[in-house]
CSV table of C-alpha atoms and ligand atoms in Angstrom, one decimal:
chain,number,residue,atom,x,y,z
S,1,UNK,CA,104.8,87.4,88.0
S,2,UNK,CA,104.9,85.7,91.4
S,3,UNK,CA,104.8,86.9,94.5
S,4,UNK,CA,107.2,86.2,97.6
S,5,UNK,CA,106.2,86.0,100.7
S,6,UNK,CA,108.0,86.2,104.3
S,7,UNK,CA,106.1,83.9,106.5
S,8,UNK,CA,106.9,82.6,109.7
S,9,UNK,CA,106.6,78.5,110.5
S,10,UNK,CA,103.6,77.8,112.1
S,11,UNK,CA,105.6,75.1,114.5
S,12,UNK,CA,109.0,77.0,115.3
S,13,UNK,CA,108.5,80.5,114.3
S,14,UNK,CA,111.3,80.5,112.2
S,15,UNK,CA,111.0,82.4,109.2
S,16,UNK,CA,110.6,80.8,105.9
S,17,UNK,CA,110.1,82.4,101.7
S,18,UNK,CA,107.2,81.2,100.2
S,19,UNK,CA,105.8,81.7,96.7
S,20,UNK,CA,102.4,82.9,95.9
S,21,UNK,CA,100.6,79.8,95.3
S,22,UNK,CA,102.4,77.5,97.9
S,23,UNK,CA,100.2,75.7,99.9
S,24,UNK,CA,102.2,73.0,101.4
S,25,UNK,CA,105.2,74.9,104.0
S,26,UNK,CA,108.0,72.9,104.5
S,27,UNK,CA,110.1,74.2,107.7
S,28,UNK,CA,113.6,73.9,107.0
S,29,UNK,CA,114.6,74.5,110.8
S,30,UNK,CA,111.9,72.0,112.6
S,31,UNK,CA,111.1,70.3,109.5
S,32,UNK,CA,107.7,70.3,110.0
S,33,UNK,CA,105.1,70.3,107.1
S,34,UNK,CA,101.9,72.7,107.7
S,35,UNK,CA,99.5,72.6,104.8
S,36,UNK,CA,97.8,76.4,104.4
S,37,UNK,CA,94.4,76.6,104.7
S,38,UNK,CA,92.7,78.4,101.4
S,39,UNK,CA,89.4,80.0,100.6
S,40,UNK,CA,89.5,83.2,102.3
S,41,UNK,CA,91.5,86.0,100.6
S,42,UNK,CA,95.2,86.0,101.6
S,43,UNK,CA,96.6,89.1,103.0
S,44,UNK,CA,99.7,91.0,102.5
S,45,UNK,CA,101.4,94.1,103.6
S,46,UNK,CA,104.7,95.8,101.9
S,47,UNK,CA,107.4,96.0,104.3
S,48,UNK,CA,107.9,99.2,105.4
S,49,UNK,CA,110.2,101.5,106.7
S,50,UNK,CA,109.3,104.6,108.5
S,51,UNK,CA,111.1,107.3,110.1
S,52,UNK,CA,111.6,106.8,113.8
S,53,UNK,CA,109.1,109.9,114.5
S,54,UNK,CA,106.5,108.4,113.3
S,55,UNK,CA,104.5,105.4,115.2
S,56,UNK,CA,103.9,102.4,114.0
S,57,UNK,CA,100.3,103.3,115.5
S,58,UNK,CA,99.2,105.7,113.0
S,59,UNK,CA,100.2,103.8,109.9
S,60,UNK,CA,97.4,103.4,107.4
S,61,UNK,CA,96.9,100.4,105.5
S,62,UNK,CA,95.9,101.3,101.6
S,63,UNK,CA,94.3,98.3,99.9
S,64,UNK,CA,95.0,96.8,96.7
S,65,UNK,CA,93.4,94.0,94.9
S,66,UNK,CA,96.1,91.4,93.6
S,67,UNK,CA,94.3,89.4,90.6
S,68,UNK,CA,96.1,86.2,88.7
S,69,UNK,CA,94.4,83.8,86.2
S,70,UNK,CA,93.3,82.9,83.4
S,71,UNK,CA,89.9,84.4,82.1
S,72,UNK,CA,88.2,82.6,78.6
S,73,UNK,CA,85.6,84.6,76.6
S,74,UNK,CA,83.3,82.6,74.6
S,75,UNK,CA,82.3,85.5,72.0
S,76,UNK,CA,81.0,85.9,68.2
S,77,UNK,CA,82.8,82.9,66.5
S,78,UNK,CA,85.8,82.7,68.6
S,79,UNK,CA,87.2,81.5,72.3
S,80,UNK,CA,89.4,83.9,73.5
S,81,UNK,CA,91.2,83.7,76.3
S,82,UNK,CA,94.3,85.5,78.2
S,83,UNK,CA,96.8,85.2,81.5
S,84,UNK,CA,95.2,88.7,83.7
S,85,UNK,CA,97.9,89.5,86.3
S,86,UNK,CA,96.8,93.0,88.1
S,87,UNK,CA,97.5,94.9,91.1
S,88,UNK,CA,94.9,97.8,91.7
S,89,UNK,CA,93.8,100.0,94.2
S,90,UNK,CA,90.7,98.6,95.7
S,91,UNK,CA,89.3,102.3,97.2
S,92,UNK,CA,88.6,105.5,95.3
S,93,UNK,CA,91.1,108.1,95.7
S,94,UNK,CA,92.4,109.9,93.1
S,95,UNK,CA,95.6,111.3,95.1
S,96,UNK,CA,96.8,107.5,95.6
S,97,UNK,CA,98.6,105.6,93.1
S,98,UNK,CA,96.1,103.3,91.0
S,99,UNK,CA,98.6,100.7,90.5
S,100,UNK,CA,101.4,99.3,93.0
S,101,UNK,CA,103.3,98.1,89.8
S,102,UNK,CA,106.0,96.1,89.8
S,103,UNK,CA,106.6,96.6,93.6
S,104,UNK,CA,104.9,93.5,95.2
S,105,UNK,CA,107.3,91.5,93.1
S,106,UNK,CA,110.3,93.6,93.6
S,107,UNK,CA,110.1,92.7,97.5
S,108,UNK,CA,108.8,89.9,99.9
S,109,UNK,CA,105.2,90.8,101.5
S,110,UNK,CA,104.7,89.7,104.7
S,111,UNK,CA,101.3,88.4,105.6
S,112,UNK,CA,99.1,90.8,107.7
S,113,UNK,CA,99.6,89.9,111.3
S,114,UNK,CA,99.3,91.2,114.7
S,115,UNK,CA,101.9,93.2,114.4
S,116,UNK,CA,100.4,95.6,112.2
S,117,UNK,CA,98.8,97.5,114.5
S,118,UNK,CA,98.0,100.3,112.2
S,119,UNK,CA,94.8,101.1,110.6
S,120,UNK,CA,93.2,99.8,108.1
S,121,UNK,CA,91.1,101.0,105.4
S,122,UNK,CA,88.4,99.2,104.1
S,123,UNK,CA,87.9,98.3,100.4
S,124,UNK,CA,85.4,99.9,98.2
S,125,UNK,CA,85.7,98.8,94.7
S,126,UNK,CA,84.5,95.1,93.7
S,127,UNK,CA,87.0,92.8,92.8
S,128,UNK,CA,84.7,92.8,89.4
S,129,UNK,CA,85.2,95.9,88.5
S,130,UNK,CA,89.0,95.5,89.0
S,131,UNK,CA,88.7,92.8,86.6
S,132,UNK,CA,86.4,94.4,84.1
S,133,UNK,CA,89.6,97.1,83.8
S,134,UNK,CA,92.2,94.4,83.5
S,135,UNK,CA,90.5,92.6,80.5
S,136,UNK,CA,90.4,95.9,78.6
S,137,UNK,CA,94.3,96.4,79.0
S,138,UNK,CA,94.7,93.2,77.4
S,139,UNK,CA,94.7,93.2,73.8
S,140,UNK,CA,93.2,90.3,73.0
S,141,UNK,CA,89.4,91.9,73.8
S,142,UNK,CA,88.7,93.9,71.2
S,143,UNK,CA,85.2,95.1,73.1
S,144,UNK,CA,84.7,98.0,70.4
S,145,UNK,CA,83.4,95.0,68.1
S,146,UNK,CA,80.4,94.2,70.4
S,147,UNK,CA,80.4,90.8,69.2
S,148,UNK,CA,77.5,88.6,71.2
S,149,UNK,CA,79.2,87.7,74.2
S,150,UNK,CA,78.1,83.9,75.1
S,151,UNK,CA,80.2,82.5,78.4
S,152,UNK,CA,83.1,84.1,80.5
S,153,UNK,CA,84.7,82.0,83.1
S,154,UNK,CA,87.6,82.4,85.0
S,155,UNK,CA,89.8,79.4,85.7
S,156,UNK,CA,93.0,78.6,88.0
S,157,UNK,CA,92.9,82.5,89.7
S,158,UNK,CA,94.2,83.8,93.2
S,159,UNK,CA,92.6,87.0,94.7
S,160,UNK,CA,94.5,89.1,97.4
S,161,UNK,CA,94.6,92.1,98.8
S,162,UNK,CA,98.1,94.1,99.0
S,163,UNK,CA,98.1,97.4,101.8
S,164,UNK,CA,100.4,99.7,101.3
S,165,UNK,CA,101.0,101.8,104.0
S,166,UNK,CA,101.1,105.7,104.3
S,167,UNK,CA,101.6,108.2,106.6
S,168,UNK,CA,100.4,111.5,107.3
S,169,UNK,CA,103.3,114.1,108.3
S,170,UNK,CA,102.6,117.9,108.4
S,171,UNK,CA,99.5,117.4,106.2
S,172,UNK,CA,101.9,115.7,103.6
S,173,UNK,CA,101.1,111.8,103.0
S,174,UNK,CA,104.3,109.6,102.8
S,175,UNK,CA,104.6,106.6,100.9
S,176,UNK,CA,106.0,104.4,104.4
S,177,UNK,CA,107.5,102.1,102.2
S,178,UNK,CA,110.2,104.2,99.8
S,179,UNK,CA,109.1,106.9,101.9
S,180,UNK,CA,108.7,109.9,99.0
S,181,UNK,CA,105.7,112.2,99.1
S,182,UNK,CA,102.9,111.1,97.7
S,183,UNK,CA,101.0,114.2,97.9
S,184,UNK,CA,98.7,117.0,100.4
S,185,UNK,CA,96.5,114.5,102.8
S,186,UNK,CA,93.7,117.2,102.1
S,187,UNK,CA,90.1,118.0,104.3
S,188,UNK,CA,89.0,115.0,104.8
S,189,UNK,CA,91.8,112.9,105.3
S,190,UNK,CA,90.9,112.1,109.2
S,191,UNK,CA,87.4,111.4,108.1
S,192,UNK,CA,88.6,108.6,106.0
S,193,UNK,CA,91.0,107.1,108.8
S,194,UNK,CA,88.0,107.3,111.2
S,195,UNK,CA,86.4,104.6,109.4
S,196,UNK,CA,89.2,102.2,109.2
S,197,UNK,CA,89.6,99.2,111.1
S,198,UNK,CA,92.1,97.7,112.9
S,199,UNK,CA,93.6,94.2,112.4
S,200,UNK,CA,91.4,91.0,112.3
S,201,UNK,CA,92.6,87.6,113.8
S,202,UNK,CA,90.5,85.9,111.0
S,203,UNK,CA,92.6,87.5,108.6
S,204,UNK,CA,95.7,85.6,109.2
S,205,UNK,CA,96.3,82.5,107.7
S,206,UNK,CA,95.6,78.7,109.4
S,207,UNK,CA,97.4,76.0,109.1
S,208,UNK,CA,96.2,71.5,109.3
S,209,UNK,CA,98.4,68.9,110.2
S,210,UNK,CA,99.8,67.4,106.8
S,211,UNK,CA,99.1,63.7,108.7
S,212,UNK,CA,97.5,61.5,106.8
S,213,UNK,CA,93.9,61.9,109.0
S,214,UNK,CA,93.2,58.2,107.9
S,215,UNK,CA,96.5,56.5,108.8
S,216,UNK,CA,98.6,59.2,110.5
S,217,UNK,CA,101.4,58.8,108.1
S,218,UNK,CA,103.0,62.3,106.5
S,219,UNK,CA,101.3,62.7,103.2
S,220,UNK,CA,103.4,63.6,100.6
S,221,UNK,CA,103.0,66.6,98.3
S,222,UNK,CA,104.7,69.3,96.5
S,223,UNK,CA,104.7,73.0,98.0
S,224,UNK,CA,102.2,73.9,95.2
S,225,UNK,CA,99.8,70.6,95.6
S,226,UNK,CA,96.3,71.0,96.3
S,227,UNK,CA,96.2,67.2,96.9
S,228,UNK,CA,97.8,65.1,99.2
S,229,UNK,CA,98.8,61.7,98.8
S,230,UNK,CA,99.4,59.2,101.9
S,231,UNK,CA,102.2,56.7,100.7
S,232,UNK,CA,101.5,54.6,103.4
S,233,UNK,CA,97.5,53.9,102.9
S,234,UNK,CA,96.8,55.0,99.2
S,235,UNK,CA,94.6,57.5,100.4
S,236,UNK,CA,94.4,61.3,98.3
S,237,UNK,CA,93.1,63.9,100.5
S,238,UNK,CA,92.6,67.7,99.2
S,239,UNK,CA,91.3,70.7,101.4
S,240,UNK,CA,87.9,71.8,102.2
S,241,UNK,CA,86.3,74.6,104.5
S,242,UNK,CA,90.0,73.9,106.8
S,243,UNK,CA,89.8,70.0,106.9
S,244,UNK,CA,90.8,67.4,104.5
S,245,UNK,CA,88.2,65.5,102.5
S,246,UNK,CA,89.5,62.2,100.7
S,247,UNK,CA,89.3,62.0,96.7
S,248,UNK,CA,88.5,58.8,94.5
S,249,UNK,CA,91.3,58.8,92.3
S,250,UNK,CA,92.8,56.2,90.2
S,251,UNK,CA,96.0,55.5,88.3
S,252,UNK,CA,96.4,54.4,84.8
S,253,UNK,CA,99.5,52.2,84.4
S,254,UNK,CA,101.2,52.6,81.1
S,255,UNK,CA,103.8,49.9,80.0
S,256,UNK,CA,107.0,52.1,80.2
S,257,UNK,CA,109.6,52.9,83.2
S,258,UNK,CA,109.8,56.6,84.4
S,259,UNK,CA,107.1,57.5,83.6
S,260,UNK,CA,105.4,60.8,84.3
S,261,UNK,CA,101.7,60.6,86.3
S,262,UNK,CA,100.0,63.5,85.4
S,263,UNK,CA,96.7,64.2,87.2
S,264,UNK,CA,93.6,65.0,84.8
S,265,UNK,CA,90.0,65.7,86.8
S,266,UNK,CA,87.5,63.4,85.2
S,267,UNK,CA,84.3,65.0,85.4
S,268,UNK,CA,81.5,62.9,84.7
S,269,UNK,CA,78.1,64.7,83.8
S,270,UNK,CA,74.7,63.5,85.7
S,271,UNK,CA,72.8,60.9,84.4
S,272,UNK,CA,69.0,61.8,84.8
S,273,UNK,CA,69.1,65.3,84.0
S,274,UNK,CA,67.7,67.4,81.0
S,275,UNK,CA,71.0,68.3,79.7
S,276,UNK,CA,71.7,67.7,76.0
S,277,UNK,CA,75.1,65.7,76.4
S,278,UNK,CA,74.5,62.7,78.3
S,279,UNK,CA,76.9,60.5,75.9
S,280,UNK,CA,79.9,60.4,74.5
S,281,UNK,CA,78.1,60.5,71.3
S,282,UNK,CA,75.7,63.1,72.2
S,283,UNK,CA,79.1,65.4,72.7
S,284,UNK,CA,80.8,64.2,69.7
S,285,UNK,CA,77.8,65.3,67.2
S,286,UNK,CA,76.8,68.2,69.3
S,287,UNK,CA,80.3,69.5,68.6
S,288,UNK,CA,80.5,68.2,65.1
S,289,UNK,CA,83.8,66.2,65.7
S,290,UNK,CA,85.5,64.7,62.4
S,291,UNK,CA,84.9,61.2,63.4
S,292,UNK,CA,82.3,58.4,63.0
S,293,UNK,CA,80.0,58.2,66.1
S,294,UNK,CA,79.6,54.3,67.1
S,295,UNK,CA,77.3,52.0,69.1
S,296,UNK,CA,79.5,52.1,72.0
S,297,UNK,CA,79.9,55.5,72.2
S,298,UNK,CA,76.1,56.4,72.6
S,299,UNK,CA,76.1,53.8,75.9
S,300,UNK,CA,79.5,55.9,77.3
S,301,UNK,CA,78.3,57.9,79.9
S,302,UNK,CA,80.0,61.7,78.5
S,303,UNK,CA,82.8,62.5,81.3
S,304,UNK,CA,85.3,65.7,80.8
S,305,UNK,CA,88.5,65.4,80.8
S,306,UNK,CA,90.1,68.5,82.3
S,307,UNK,CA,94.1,69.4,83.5
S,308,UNK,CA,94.1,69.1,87.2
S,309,UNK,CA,97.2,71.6,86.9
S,310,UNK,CA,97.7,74.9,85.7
S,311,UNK,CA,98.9,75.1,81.7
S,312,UNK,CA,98.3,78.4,78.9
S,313,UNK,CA,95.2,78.8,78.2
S,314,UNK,CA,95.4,77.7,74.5
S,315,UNK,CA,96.6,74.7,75.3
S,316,UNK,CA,94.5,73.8,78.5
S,317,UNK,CA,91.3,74.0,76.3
S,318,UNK,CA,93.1,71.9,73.5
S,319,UNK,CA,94.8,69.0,75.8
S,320,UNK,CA,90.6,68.9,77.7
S,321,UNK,CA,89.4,68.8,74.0
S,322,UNK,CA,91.8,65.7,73.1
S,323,UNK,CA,91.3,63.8,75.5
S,324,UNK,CA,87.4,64.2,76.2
S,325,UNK,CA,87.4,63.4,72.4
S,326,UNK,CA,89.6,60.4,73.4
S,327,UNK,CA,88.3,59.0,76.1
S,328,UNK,CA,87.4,55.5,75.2
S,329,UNK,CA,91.0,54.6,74.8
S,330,UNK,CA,91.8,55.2,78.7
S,331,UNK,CA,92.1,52.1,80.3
S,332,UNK,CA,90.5,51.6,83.9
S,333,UNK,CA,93.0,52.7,86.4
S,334,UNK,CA,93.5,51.6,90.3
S,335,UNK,CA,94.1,53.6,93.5
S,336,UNK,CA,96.9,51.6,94.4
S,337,UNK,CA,100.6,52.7,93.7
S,338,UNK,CA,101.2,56.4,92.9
S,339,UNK,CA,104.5,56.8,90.9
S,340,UNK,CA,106.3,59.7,89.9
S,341,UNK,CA,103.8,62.1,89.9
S,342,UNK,CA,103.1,65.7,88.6
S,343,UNK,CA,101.1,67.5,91.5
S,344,UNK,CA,97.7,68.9,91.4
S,345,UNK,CA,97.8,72.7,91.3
S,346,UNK,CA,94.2,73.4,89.9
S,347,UNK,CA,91.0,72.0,92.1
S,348,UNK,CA,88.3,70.3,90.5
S,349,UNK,CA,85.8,73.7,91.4
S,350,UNK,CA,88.3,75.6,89.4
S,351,UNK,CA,87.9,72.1,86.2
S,352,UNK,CA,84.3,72.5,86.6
S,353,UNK,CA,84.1,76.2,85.6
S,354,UNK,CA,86.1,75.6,82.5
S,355,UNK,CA,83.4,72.6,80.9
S,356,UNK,CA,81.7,75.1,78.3
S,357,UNK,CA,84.9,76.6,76.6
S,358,UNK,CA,85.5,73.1,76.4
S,359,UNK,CA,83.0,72.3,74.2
S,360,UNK,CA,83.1,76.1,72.7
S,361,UNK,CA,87.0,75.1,72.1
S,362,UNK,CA,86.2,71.4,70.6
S,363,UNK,CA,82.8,72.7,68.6
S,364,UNK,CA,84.1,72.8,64.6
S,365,UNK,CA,81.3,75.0,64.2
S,366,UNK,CA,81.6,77.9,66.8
S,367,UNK,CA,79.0,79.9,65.0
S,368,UNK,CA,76.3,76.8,65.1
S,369,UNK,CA,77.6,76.2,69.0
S,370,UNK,CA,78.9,79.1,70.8
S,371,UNK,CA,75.3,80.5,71.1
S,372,UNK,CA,74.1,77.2,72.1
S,373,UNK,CA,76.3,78.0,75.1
S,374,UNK,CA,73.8,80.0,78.1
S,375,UNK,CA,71.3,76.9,77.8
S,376,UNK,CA,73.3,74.4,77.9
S,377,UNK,CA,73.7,72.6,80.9
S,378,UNK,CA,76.4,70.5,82.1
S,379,UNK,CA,75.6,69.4,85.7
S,380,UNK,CA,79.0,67.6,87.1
S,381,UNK,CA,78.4,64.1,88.7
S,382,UNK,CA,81.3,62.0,89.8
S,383,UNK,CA,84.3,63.6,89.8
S,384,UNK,CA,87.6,61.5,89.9
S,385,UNK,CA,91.3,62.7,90.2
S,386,UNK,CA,93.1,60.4,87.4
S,387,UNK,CA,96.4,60.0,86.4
S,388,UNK,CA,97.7,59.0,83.5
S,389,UNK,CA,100.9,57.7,82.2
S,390,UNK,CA,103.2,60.0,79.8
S,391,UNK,CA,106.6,59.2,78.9
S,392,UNK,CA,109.5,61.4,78.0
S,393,UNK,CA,110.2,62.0,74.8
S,394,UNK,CA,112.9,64.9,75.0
S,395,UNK,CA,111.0,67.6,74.1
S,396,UNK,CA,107.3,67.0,74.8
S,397,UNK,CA,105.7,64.7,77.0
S,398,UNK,CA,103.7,61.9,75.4
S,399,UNK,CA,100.5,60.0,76.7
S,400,UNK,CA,100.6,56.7,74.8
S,401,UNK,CA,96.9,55.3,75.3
S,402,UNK,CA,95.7,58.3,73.6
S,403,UNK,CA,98.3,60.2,72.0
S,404,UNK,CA,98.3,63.7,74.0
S,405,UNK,CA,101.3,65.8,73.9
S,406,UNK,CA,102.3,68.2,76.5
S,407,UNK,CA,105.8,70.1,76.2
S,408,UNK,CA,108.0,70.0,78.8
S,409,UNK,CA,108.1,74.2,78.9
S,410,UNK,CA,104.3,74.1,78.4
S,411,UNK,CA,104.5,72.2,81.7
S,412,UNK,CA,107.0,74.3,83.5
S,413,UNK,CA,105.4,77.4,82.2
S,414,UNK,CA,101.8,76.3,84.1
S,415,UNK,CA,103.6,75.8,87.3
S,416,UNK,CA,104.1,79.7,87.5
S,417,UNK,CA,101.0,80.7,86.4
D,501,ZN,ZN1,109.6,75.4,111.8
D,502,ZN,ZN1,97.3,57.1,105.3
């Protein structure tokens, strides 16, 4: 589930909802677009509402770790792979609640700001272990089997912390937000608010100027896009260490009207290096691939083709797997007009991590390949943002050069993961 957050416009102050993964803030009062600068851990309080009694001053900040993605296990013959969405308490205590449930969705968070002037405690347990506990909850891991496990990676997730905050009222701690009992603060309650800390200005979040930085003209993006296209100079521009970096990226024409650009990071792998897949044709017999292996194929430096937006798991792994397979049927695209386009939502750090269940996912034999997996070595070279053309065909969407289908609600479905 998504999370909704009260944030005020970085221009005007005005206040403005934003969903979790939003990155691009339009203003609707100044109209002003601020792009959000990612990275660090975002933030977040629950809203509370205390009794008038009590000040705002001795309000204690409980942390919990928010975790969302997708996490693929590469294990005995099989990739597995499920959608983790947790909320957990990030500090042992047994007296607090270990999960903030289905609250953070039920109500907007505000991010943590100045005027939380309470105190806050610092988080003990690693967002690892957090983890660790969510993939047991989901019933796809069946652990118990100890199967071999070969490569885990986590693709497409968002970390953040969630306080609650609590008070302390006759040796009684109060939930501040619904304001029940939670239960007796105990002995050595003030010892554990002596070593919070109070708010950080490097914990609140900073905004760039969505200008083009090579032009000047406003760049055009959707709230979720992690790249920005300048309509004015051609230029793509995505965010890095709070400035933007320009992207190569190309467009594939297709030979239909309305058609749908869809943005695919192609990663190509180093030349020069010791890994076993240099080719095309080194990946198409390494993963034992149903078709003949050609000439051409053995001179076609090997480049991944992975989603530069978010989809299922199942089929993120299968649409890479197509088209990687595929590739040779992609015509040369330019950087010059960018139509109708689907926006980026997954960065190419995030494609990169997801290369070996890519070839766990394509490999017929997962038994011959899957422990092949740990020494294998992929080392990303150039790394282009491509789109390519797909036209409507009702209910799926369909690339024509190579055949790929994407379902409309496959589509819609990635844009809340
Ligand atoms: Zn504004
Ligand atoms: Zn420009």
């Amino acid at each position: 589930m998504d999370l909704v957050i009260e944030q005020s416009c970085p221009s005007c102050g005005a206040p403005i909802v934003l969903h979790e993964t939003d990155r691009l803030i339009g203003c609707p009062y100044c109209e002003v677009k601020n792009y959000m600068i990612g990275g660090g851990q975002a933030r977040f309080a629950l809203p509370d509402k205390i009794p008038s009694h009590i000040a705002r001053e001795d309000l204690v900040y409980i942390p919990y770790l928010r975790f969302k993605g997708s996490i693929y296990y590469c294990q005995g013959q099989e990739v597995q792979h499920a959608v983790i969405d947790t909320t957990r308490l990030a500090i042992t205590a047994d007296r607090l609640p270990a999960s903030l449930g289905l609250r953070p969705q039920a109500m907007k968070v505000v991010p943590v700001n100045a005027d939380h002037v309470g105190h806050f405690v610092r988080q003990t347990v690693q967002p690892e272990m957090i983890c660790n506990q969510a993939i047991k909850l989901t019933t796809l891991f069946t652990l118990e089997q100890k199967q071999e496990l070969y490569h885990r990676a986590f693709i497409g997730e968002t970390l953040s912390r969630i306080y609650l905050p609590v008070y302390l009222q006759e040796g009684t701690l109060f939930d501040a937000v619904t304001n029940l009992e939670i239960g007796r603060a105990g002995s050595s309650w003030s010892a554990f608010v002596n070593q919070t800390i109070s708010f950080q200005q490097s914990w609140e979040p900073r905004f760039l100027s969505t200008l083009c930085p090579r032009c000047a003209a406003p760049m055009a993006g959707e709230t979720d896009a992690l790249a920005l296209h300048c309509p004015n100079c051609q230029s793509m521009w995505e965010e890095k260490d709070g400035q933007f970096i320009g992207i190569d990226w190309q467009s594939v024409r297709g030979g239909r009207e309305g058609e749908l650009a869809i943005p695919f990071w192609k990663i190509t792998i180093e030349d020069g290096q010791d890994g076993e897949l240099k080719s095309l044709a080194d990946f198409l017999r390494f993963t034992n691939q149903p078709v003949v292996v050609r000439g051409e194929d053995e001179n076609l430096q090997l480049s991944f083709w992975i989603p530069a937006f978010k989809l299922n798991p199942a089929l993120f792994l299968q649409i890479a797997h197509y088209l990687t397979v595929s590739q040779k049927r992609i015509p040369q695209g330019e950087s010059e007009i960018l139509g109708q386009a689907y926006p980026v939502n997954l960065s190419h750090q995030e494609a990169v991590q997801s290369l070996k269940c890519v070839v766990a996912a394509a490999a017929l034999s997962k038994k011959k390949v899957l422990p092949l997996l740990p020494s294998l070595k992929l080392p990303p070279g150039k790394i282009t943002l491509v789109y390519l053309p797909f036209h409507d065909m009702g209910h799926d969407l369909l690339q024509e050069h190579t055949s790929v289908a994407i379902t409309s609600a496959a589509l819609r479905f990635g844009r809340k993961l």
